[in-house]
């Protein structure tokens, strides 16, 4: 369903996008993105390619704009008045500019999944939490729901722990389990991009490593963009890492090179702990 | 010196805290004591069971008829009518103010809505009798001027701000993170409000409902003015009937001598009213604990 939908919106997309559609291995590309919270210029001319089925990590000190950038991908900023985008985030292969005013933000959110800093399960059963996004898409057939819920819980490495209590409240799960439930909830609808906003910042080390293992397997199914405040975590799970500072994207590269041989002086200072 | 100051402060504050408990206890004692004399009166003591099953309430006649059911039925009916008006409207208003209204609009509507609860209830009573009742009589031929329907409807209007204000507080206390989780999955505002915000705020909404119910049961002036003054065992909303509170008002107009059946019957009726509201408060307390969610 995801592939066919944007065609109706394609009128909003400039014809010049065809050169990106042919590149194939990119899932998305951020081009000349500026973002404003009212008067505050929070993202400055950001350029970022996101290769398909890889993990891209955004790192940088607090307030550098990494979460702001992540939240552009599903137009979360549209929920609050006074926010403004300039530039493009082009989704491939459809070539849709996510930020175009002609694109319905709800439509974009149907094609992306997001996991937040703190687990935020709904006050419903485990099963209904995962089924929530499917029901929004008018999936109501019981057998299909059950199948998709199970698949999502398996992908989030939670199935074995909850399969006997699917109809219990999600609040009875531990923090780490709740966060994996939120991942399952985001995965159930088959998103094209999974956005993770510091997904382990509220978790203990064991729960964190389970989430990291899960991310490692998940990238076979879905393109992942994650924000992390933890450089080691980026080094462990990301294929590409980008460093942001004061709203600018300073440097981006393959993770091993990025950490061993940063090109920019600022990046090097940040990695060696001189500031941040 | 400092010790004494500490102690004075402690004692003053403790006295203030204890006084409310003490006064409540005192009220219960007086209620029990006076209604005890009612139940021990020679006309009553042999047939206390009649209090709960007899369908006629005429404690001052000779011989007295002491069935409380007519007063209870009127109290239940007017309360139910009020709830049918107040709960849906109050909930929808709360949902609108919390999830849909732009900031400026909310800041205008909410205070004006809360102003509704500042209107003296006797004004509501005459509003029911002289405005709502004539309209209803035009719609329903044969309706008496005093009737439970118009009293209940107006009582419902009076309760709306209690229900909406508390429910809205509960809905607004739901963390933005939960709403964002729903939006991120592609939900619209209505879905998010209905499937995520309302279930998350359920304990607060329940508490608001319970407060509304207690308020309706205890409301006096509206029903005394607009529902009627004759005890009548009926569940017909178009009839006129006397509620417990209206009975207490009618009997306490200063001409009922101390120690008579009429005087003591006030306390027996008051005790029933007390038990009814207490039951709802306990239910509300239990609901809050049962469904309370901390974030």
XYZ file of C-alpha atoms in Angstrom:
571
model
C 0.000 0.000 0.000
C 2.870 2.329 0.701
C 4.222 2.328 -2.813
C 0.991 3.207 -4.557
C -0.236 6.040 -2.298
C 2.152 8.880 -3.084
C 1.325 8.769 -6.763
C -1.741 10.897 -6.054
C 0.449 13.471 -4.355
C 3.153 13.427 -6.980
C 1.833 16.601 -8.564
C 3.428 18.468 -5.698
C 6.851 17.126 -6.590
C 9.037 19.005 -9.012
C 9.960 17.236 -12.226
C 13.640 17.727 -11.415
C 13.345 14.996 -8.762
C 13.642 12.286 -11.397
C 17.441 12.304 -11.120
C 17.074 11.165 -7.503
C 14.514 8.538 -8.311
C 17.077 6.806 -10.515
C 19.791 6.613 -7.824
C 17.991 3.646 -6.240
C 20.036 2.964 -3.166
C 19.054 6.129 -1.297
C 15.898 5.932 0.838
C 15.722 9.640 1.476
C 17.711 12.783 0.967
C 17.656 15.992 2.971
C 18.403 18.962 0.714
C 18.952 22.537 1.820
C 16.752 22.110 4.879
C 16.143 25.101 7.114
C 13.774 24.955 10.022
C 12.376 27.724 12.218
C 10.665 27.567 15.602
C 8.948 30.932 15.187
C 11.901 33.313 14.947
C 14.528 30.786 16.028
C 16.516 29.340 13.169
C 16.967 25.793 14.452
C 18.271 23.930 11.378
C 20.624 25.620 8.951
C 21.018 24.383 5.430
C 21.178 20.702 6.319
C 22.188 18.190 3.631
C 21.973 14.492 4.471
C 21.657 11.351 2.325
C 19.981 8.340 3.981
C 20.936 5.051 2.269
C 18.282 2.379 2.187
C 18.284 -0.380 4.839
C 21.035 1.132 6.898
C 21.206 2.812 10.278
C 22.126 6.494 10.250
C 22.883 8.012 13.656
C 22.690 11.715 14.501
C 24.978 12.826 17.319
C 25.828 16.175 18.843
C 25.488 18.200 22.040
C 22.062 19.040 23.511
C 20.222 21.670 21.530
C 22.188 21.051 18.331
C 19.018 20.249 16.384
C 19.322 16.481 16.014
C 15.823 15.772 17.375
C 14.460 18.718 15.406
C 15.857 17.192 12.211
C 14.438 13.760 13.056
C 10.993 15.228 13.683
C 10.976 16.848 10.231
C 10.796 13.377 8.688
C 7.258 12.764 9.950
C 6.201 16.407 10.093
C 5.762 16.323 13.883
C 6.467 20.058 13.924
C 3.140 20.616 12.186
C 1.413 19.813 15.486
C 2.555 23.100 17.000
C 1.836 26.574 15.646
C 4.549 28.907 14.379
C 6.937 26.292 12.962
C 8.231 26.649 9.424
C 10.185 24.447 7.024
C 12.304 25.465 4.041
C 14.033 23.029 1.695
C 13.244 19.414 0.992
C 13.343 15.901 2.325
C 12.875 13.717 -0.715
C 11.608 10.220 -0.116
C 12.712 7.553 -2.602
C 11.799 5.859 -4.830
C 8.598 7.902 -5.055
C 10.407 11.263 -5.144
C 7.879 12.884 -2.800
C 9.095 15.926 -0.893
C 7.958 15.190 2.667
C 8.025 18.892 3.544
C 5.910 20.102 0.654
C 2.861 22.033 1.882
C 0.820 19.998 -0.587
C 1.744 16.780 1.211
C -0.666 15.772 3.971
C 1.375 15.319 7.174
C -0.887 12.472 8.271
C -0.135 10.702 5.017
C 3.589 11.074 5.731
C 3.128 9.716 9.231
C 1.387 6.680 7.809
C 4.624 5.915 5.954
C 7.045 6.457 8.834
C 7.339 4.985 12.301
C 8.656 6.788 15.350
C 9.929 5.747 18.768
C 10.364 8.399 21.449
C 12.821 9.127 24.273
C 10.546 7.638 26.867
C 8.324 4.601 26.322
C 4.804 5.880 25.623
C 2.481 2.874 25.402
C -1.226 3.692 25.204
C -3.531 2.713 28.076
C -4.576 -0.422 26.235
C -3.573 -4.060 26.071
C -0.261 -5.127 24.545
C -2.144 -6.457 21.527
C -4.201 -3.298 21.026
C -1.102 -1.127 21.278
C 0.492 -2.931 18.337
C -2.794 -3.072 16.437
C -3.428 0.679 16.877
C -1.721 1.813 13.674
C -3.256 -1.042 11.702
C -6.743 -0.152 12.875
C -6.104 3.459 11.824
C -5.467 2.051 8.364
C -8.797 0.211 8.508
C -7.263 -3.220 8.950
C -10.007 -4.938 10.934
C -9.877 -8.555 9.818
C -8.998 -10.533 12.874
C -6.707 -13.093 11.277
C -4.743 -10.395 9.465
C -4.428 -8.284 12.623
C -3.189 -11.248 14.622
C -0.654 -12.124 11.978
C 0.711 -8.558 11.708
C 0.798 -8.063 15.486
C 2.765 -11.271 15.944
C 5.192 -10.375 13.154
C 5.775 -6.916 14.630
C 6.328 -8.277 18.133
C 8.791 -10.827 16.731
C 10.692 -8.113 14.873
C 10.913 -6.122 18.086
C 12.232 -9.228 19.914
C 9.310 -9.122 22.328
C 7.076 -11.947 21.139
C 8.438 -14.687 23.409
C 8.065 -12.521 26.495
C 4.477 -11.443 25.867
C 2.837 -14.122 23.715
C 0.950 -15.555 26.721
C -0.355 -12.220 27.955
C -1.200 -10.247 24.848
C -4.406 -8.961 26.381
C -2.864 -7.624 29.569
C -2.301 -3.910 30.044
C 0.864 -2.601 28.408
C 1.646 -0.765 31.651
C 2.495 -4.079 33.304
C 5.607 -4.433 31.148
C 9.035 -3.237 32.291
C 10.471 -0.031 30.844
C 12.663 -1.888 28.339
C 9.761 -4.112 27.287
C 7.517 -1.064 26.909
C 10.070 0.544 24.637
C 10.301 -2.600 22.479
C 6.491 -2.596 22.419
C 6.646 0.946 21.048
C 9.060 -0.281 18.380
C 6.652 -3.109 17.526
C 3.803 -0.599 17.369
C 5.800 1.511 14.913
C 6.804 -1.535 12.831
C 3.357 -3.141 12.586
C 2.271 -0.886 9.748
C 5.355 -1.555 7.630
C 6.922 1.930 7.672
C 9.447 2.963 5.039
C 11.598 4.780 7.576
C 11.869 4.130 11.308
C 12.728 7.204 13.390
C 14.287 6.576 16.789
C 14.635 9.592 19.095
C 17.161 8.588 21.786
C 15.278 5.318 22.225
C 17.423 4.074 25.096
C 17.858 7.253 27.115
C 15.372 6.102 29.775
C 16.597 2.506 29.923
C 19.125 0.517 31.954
C 22.214 -1.026 30.262
C 20.695 -4.484 29.781
C 17.504 -3.130 28.221
C 19.670 -0.809 26.123
C 21.737 -3.636 24.703
C 18.584 -5.577 23.821
C 17.281 -2.579 21.882
C 20.643 -2.204 20.142
C 20.644 -5.875 19.104
C 17.146 -5.381 17.800
C 18.125 -2.315 15.753
C 20.929 -4.353 14.222
C 18.487 -6.990 12.953
C 15.796 -4.500 12.024
C 17.857 -2.715 9.411
C 17.363 -5.688 7.126
C 13.690 -4.692 6.889
C 13.619 -0.941 7.251
C 15.728 2.206 6.926
C 16.559 3.596 10.349
C 17.400 7.139 11.378
C 18.271 7.488 15.037
C 19.212 10.289 17.383
C 21.519 9.367 20.217
C 23.358 11.299 22.893
C 25.670 8.364 23.282
C 28.648 8.191 20.923
C 29.434 4.580 21.808
C 25.930 3.632 20.829
C 26.347 5.289 17.436
C 29.644 3.457 16.980
C 28.031 0.130 17.899
C 24.868 0.200 15.779
C 25.119 2.814 13.035
C 26.381 2.342 9.496
C 26.599 6.084 8.997
C 27.023 8.788 11.600
C 26.388 12.489 11.289
C 27.544 15.164 13.708
C 25.406 18.246 14.269
C 26.359 21.459 16.017
C 24.326 24.658 16.499
C 21.757 23.643 13.912
C 24.290 22.735 11.243
C 25.227 19.323 10.007
C 28.989 19.466 10.394
C 30.082 16.096 9.085
C 28.639 12.807 7.951
C 30.406 9.589 7.037
C 30.577 5.825 7.326
C 30.705 5.145 11.057
C 34.150 3.498 11.235
C 35.793 6.294 9.263
C 33.790 8.935 11.067
C 35.093 7.872 14.449
C 38.658 6.923 13.463
C 39.350 9.715 11.086
C 37.016 12.692 11.425
C 37.565 15.292 8.711
C 36.303 18.302 10.591
C 38.068 19.871 13.537
C 34.784 20.412 15.413
C 33.868 16.753 15.053
C 37.238 15.702 16.362
C 36.931 18.010 19.367
C 33.482 16.640 20.130
C 34.592 13.016 19.785
C 37.571 13.550 22.061
C 35.367 15.219 24.654
C 36.759 18.761 24.425
C 33.202 20.138 24.526
C 29.584 19.057 24.489
C 12.121 30.012 72.329
C 12.411 28.392 68.933
C 10.946 25.218 70.369
C 7.839 27.063 71.553
C 7.400 28.744 68.189
C 7.675 25.409 66.405
C 5.116 23.907 68.743
C 2.681 26.774 68.357
C 2.889 26.490 64.594
C 2.471 22.738 64.770
C -0.549 22.912 67.082
C -2.273 25.632 65.045
C -1.859 23.719 61.816
C -2.866 20.416 63.398
C -5.971 22.026 64.895
C -6.947 23.401 61.509
C -6.490 19.982 59.924
C -8.355 18.147 62.654
C -11.256 20.631 62.760
C -12.700 19.475 59.430
C -12.622 15.861 60.573
C -14.137 16.885 63.902
C -16.965 18.860 62.300
C -17.781 16.013 59.919
C -17.871 13.587 62.833
C -20.088 15.969 64.780
C -22.550 16.199 61.894
C -22.718 12.416 61.662
C -23.294 12.160 65.431
C -26.111 14.721 65.369
C -27.677 13.033 62.330
C -27.536 9.606 63.984
C -28.766 10.901 67.321
C -31.773 12.808 65.985
C -32.785 10.160 63.484
C -32.393 7.672 66.361
C -35.198 9.503 68.163
C -37.247 9.294 64.969
C -36.848 5.546 64.727
C -37.499 5.105 68.473
C -40.712 7.124 68.414
C -43.693 4.951 69.449
C -45.427 5.471 66.078
C -42.372 4.196 64.232
C -40.357 1.814 66.369
C -42.608 -1.223 65.804
C -42.551 -0.828 62.031
C -39.162 0.450 60.971
C -39.353 -1.869 57.934
C -42.061 0.416 56.578
C -39.442 3.140 56.262
C -37.823 1.169 53.437
C -40.894 -0.292 51.680
C -43.896 1.944 52.287
C -44.665 4.143 49.289
C -46.281 6.980 51.210
C -44.396 9.660 53.108
C -46.525 11.637 55.542
C -44.711 11.586 58.873
C -46.759 14.393 60.378
C -50.189 12.925 59.691
C -52.028 10.739 62.161
C -51.163 7.949 62.028
C -47.850 8.809 60.340
C -46.847 7.111 57.095
C -43.100 6.766 57.032
C -42.094 5.302 53.662
C -38.987 7.165 52.420
C -39.305 5.722 48.889
C -41.254 8.675 47.396
C -38.485 11.087 48.390
C -35.782 8.679 47.177
C -37.500 8.078 43.834
C -37.767 11.813 43.178
C -34.126 12.327 44.136
C -33.037 9.528 41.812
C -35.190 10.760 38.935
C -34.093 14.405 39.072
C -30.473 13.278 39.420
C -30.756 10.925 36.434
C -32.299 13.626 34.244
C -29.541 16.028 35.292
C -26.876 13.450 34.437
C -28.381 12.706 31.037
C -27.953 16.427 30.322
C -24.651 17.115 32.064
C -22.425 14.085 31.391
C -22.528 14.040 27.577
C -22.411 17.817 27.211
C -19.774 18.219 29.919
C -17.572 15.515 28.389
C -17.833 16.877 24.861
C -17.102 20.405 26.088
C -14.059 19.145 27.992
C -12.826 17.206 24.976
C -13.274 20.222 22.748
C -11.538 22.616 25.116
C -8.658 20.272 25.819
C -7.993 18.878 22.333
C -9.501 21.118 19.680
C -10.043 24.703 20.824
C -7.379 27.251 19.938
C -5.658 28.714 22.994
C -7.438 32.099 22.924
C -10.857 30.535 22.576
C -10.228 28.160 25.465
C -9.167 31.032 27.700
C -12.495 32.751 26.962
C -14.822 29.773 27.144
C -13.473 28.153 30.264
C -13.979 31.097 32.662
C -17.412 31.877 31.271
C -18.392 28.245 31.704
C -17.140 28.288 35.271
C -19.262 31.383 35.826
C -22.276 29.072 35.435
C -21.424 27.557 38.807
C -21.376 31.022 40.379
C -25.066 31.574 39.607
C -27.082 31.156 42.857
C -29.081 27.936 42.660
C -32.310 29.696 43.580
C -31.950 31.663 40.362
C -31.655 28.363 38.504
C -34.774 27.223 40.314
C -36.865 30.102 39.053
C -35.242 29.787 35.630
C -36.576 26.210 35.573
C -40.006 27.188 36.845
C -40.625 30.283 34.742
C -38.643 29.626 31.571
C -37.901 25.936 30.954
C -41.159 24.631 32.360
C -43.419 26.808 30.140
C -41.458 25.666 27.070
C -41.846 22.036 28.112
C -45.542 22.555 28.823
C -45.937 23.832 25.317
C -44.200 20.705 24.003
C -45.855 18.245 26.408
C -49.524 19.099 26.963
C -50.807 18.450 30.474
C -47.441 18.920 32.150
C -47.810 20.516 35.600
C -45.885 23.721 36.141
C -43.681 22.118 38.750
C -42.220 18.908 37.365
C -39.110 16.767 37.726
C -38.173 17.109 34.051
C -37.564 20.856 34.028
C -35.877 20.774 37.445
C -33.616 17.936 36.270
C -32.706 19.632 32.996
C -31.766 22.888 34.700
C -29.850 21.013 37.376
C -27.963 19.343 34.533
C -27.064 22.746 33.094
C -25.821 23.771 36.504
C -23.581 20.687 36.767
C -22.021 21.001 33.284
C -19.130 23.191 34.478
C -18.314 20.792 37.325
C -18.079 17.907 34.883
C -16.338 19.772 32.069
C -13.823 21.646 34.160
C -12.530 18.616 36.065
C -12.615 16.369 32.987
C -10.683 18.932 31.008
C -8.035 19.164 33.714
C -7.706 15.390 33.598
C -7.414 15.364 29.803
C -4.873 18.146 29.754
C -2.780 16.288 32.297
C -2.274 13.501 29.738
C 1.331 13.919 28.591
C 1.968 15.329 25.115
C 4.254 12.330 24.540
C 1.226 10.019 24.397
C -0.546 12.227 21.884
C 2.594 12.437 19.770
C 2.802 8.654 19.824
C -0.669 8.496 18.334
C -0.056 11.244 15.770
C 3.199 9.577 14.720
C 1.180 6.502 13.741
C -0.942 8.635 11.440
C -3.935 9.303 13.688
C -5.940 12.510 13.401
C -7.056 14.663 16.317
C -10.379 12.965 16.837
C -8.812 9.496 16.908
C -6.108 10.664 19.272
C -8.608 12.379 21.547
C -10.986 9.452 21.612
C -8.628 6.465 21.622
C -5.703 7.809 23.622
C -6.565 10.924 25.624
C -9.940 9.812 27.011
C -8.770 6.352 28.141
C -5.677 7.921 29.718
C -7.756 10.460 31.614
C -10.425 7.954 32.636
C -9.838 8.142 36.383
C -10.084 11.931 36.369
C -13.162 11.891 34.159
C -14.744 9.329 36.496
C -13.996 11.570 39.470
C -15.629 14.497 37.662
C -18.734 12.388 37.026
C -18.933 11.321 40.649
C -18.641 14.912 41.821
C -21.441 15.844 39.419
C -23.629 13.030 40.743
C -23.035 14.010 44.377
C -23.786 17.596 43.511
C -27.056 16.602 41.814
C -28.211 14.410 44.688
C -27.533 17.148 47.225
C -28.917 20.038 45.172
C -31.777 21.699 47.034
C -33.085 25.004 45.758
C -33.710 24.021 42.128
C -35.780 20.981 43.049
C -37.536 22.751 45.921
C -38.674 25.512 43.576
C -39.253 23.614 40.343
C -39.864 19.896 41.007
C -42.843 20.126 43.316
C -43.659 19.805 46.997
C -45.749 16.666 47.198
C -44.031 13.378 48.062
C -45.069 10.935 45.390
C -43.648 7.552 44.559
C -43.184 7.749 40.806
C -40.502 7.410 38.175
C -42.449 9.459 35.647
C -40.282 12.494 34.802
C -43.287 14.614 33.853
C -44.860 14.276 37.302
C -44.281 16.635 40.146
C -42.628 15.073 43.166
C -40.619 16.046 46.222
C -36.958 15.128 46.640
C -35.246 14.459 49.961
C -33.627 17.876 49.963
C -36.866 19.630 49.026
C -38.614 17.856 51.905
C -35.962 19.007 54.347
C -36.376 22.592 53.152
C -40.141 22.461 53.391
C -40.015 21.082 56.922
C -37.337 23.438 58.197
C -39.146 26.665 57.696
C -38.987 27.565 61.334
C -42.402 26.370 62.429
C -41.584 22.780 63.201
C -41.206 22.460 66.990
C -38.203 20.596 68.382
C -38.898 16.985 69.320
C -41.932 16.446 67.109
C -42.243 13.780 64.438
C -41.850 16.416 61.751
C -38.634 17.692 63.295
C -37.118 14.265 63.710
C -38.156 13.112 60.242
C -35.868 15.806 58.792
C -32.915 14.018 60.291
C -34.048 10.590 59.132
C -34.345 11.973 55.602
C -31.005 13.745 56.000
C -29.370 10.494 57.039
C -30.611 8.772 53.876
C -29.252 11.654 51.806
C -25.937 11.431 53.634
C -25.676 7.686 52.960
C -26.434 8.212 49.258
C -23.787 10.883 48.706
C -21.306 9.006 50.869
C -21.807 5.904 48.737
C -20.953 7.894 45.613
C -17.908 9.466 47.186
C -16.635 6.051 48.230
C -17.289 4.785 44.714
C -15.391 7.757 43.316
C -12.474 7.135 45.651
C -12.383 3.481 44.652
C -12.580 4.352 40.945
C -9.712 6.778 41.242
C -7.530 4.175 42.898
C -8.565 1.430 40.535
C -7.904 3.338 37.320
C -5.336 5.832 38.439
C -2.411 6.120 36.058
C 0.829 7.845 36.919
C 3.075 9.122 34.177
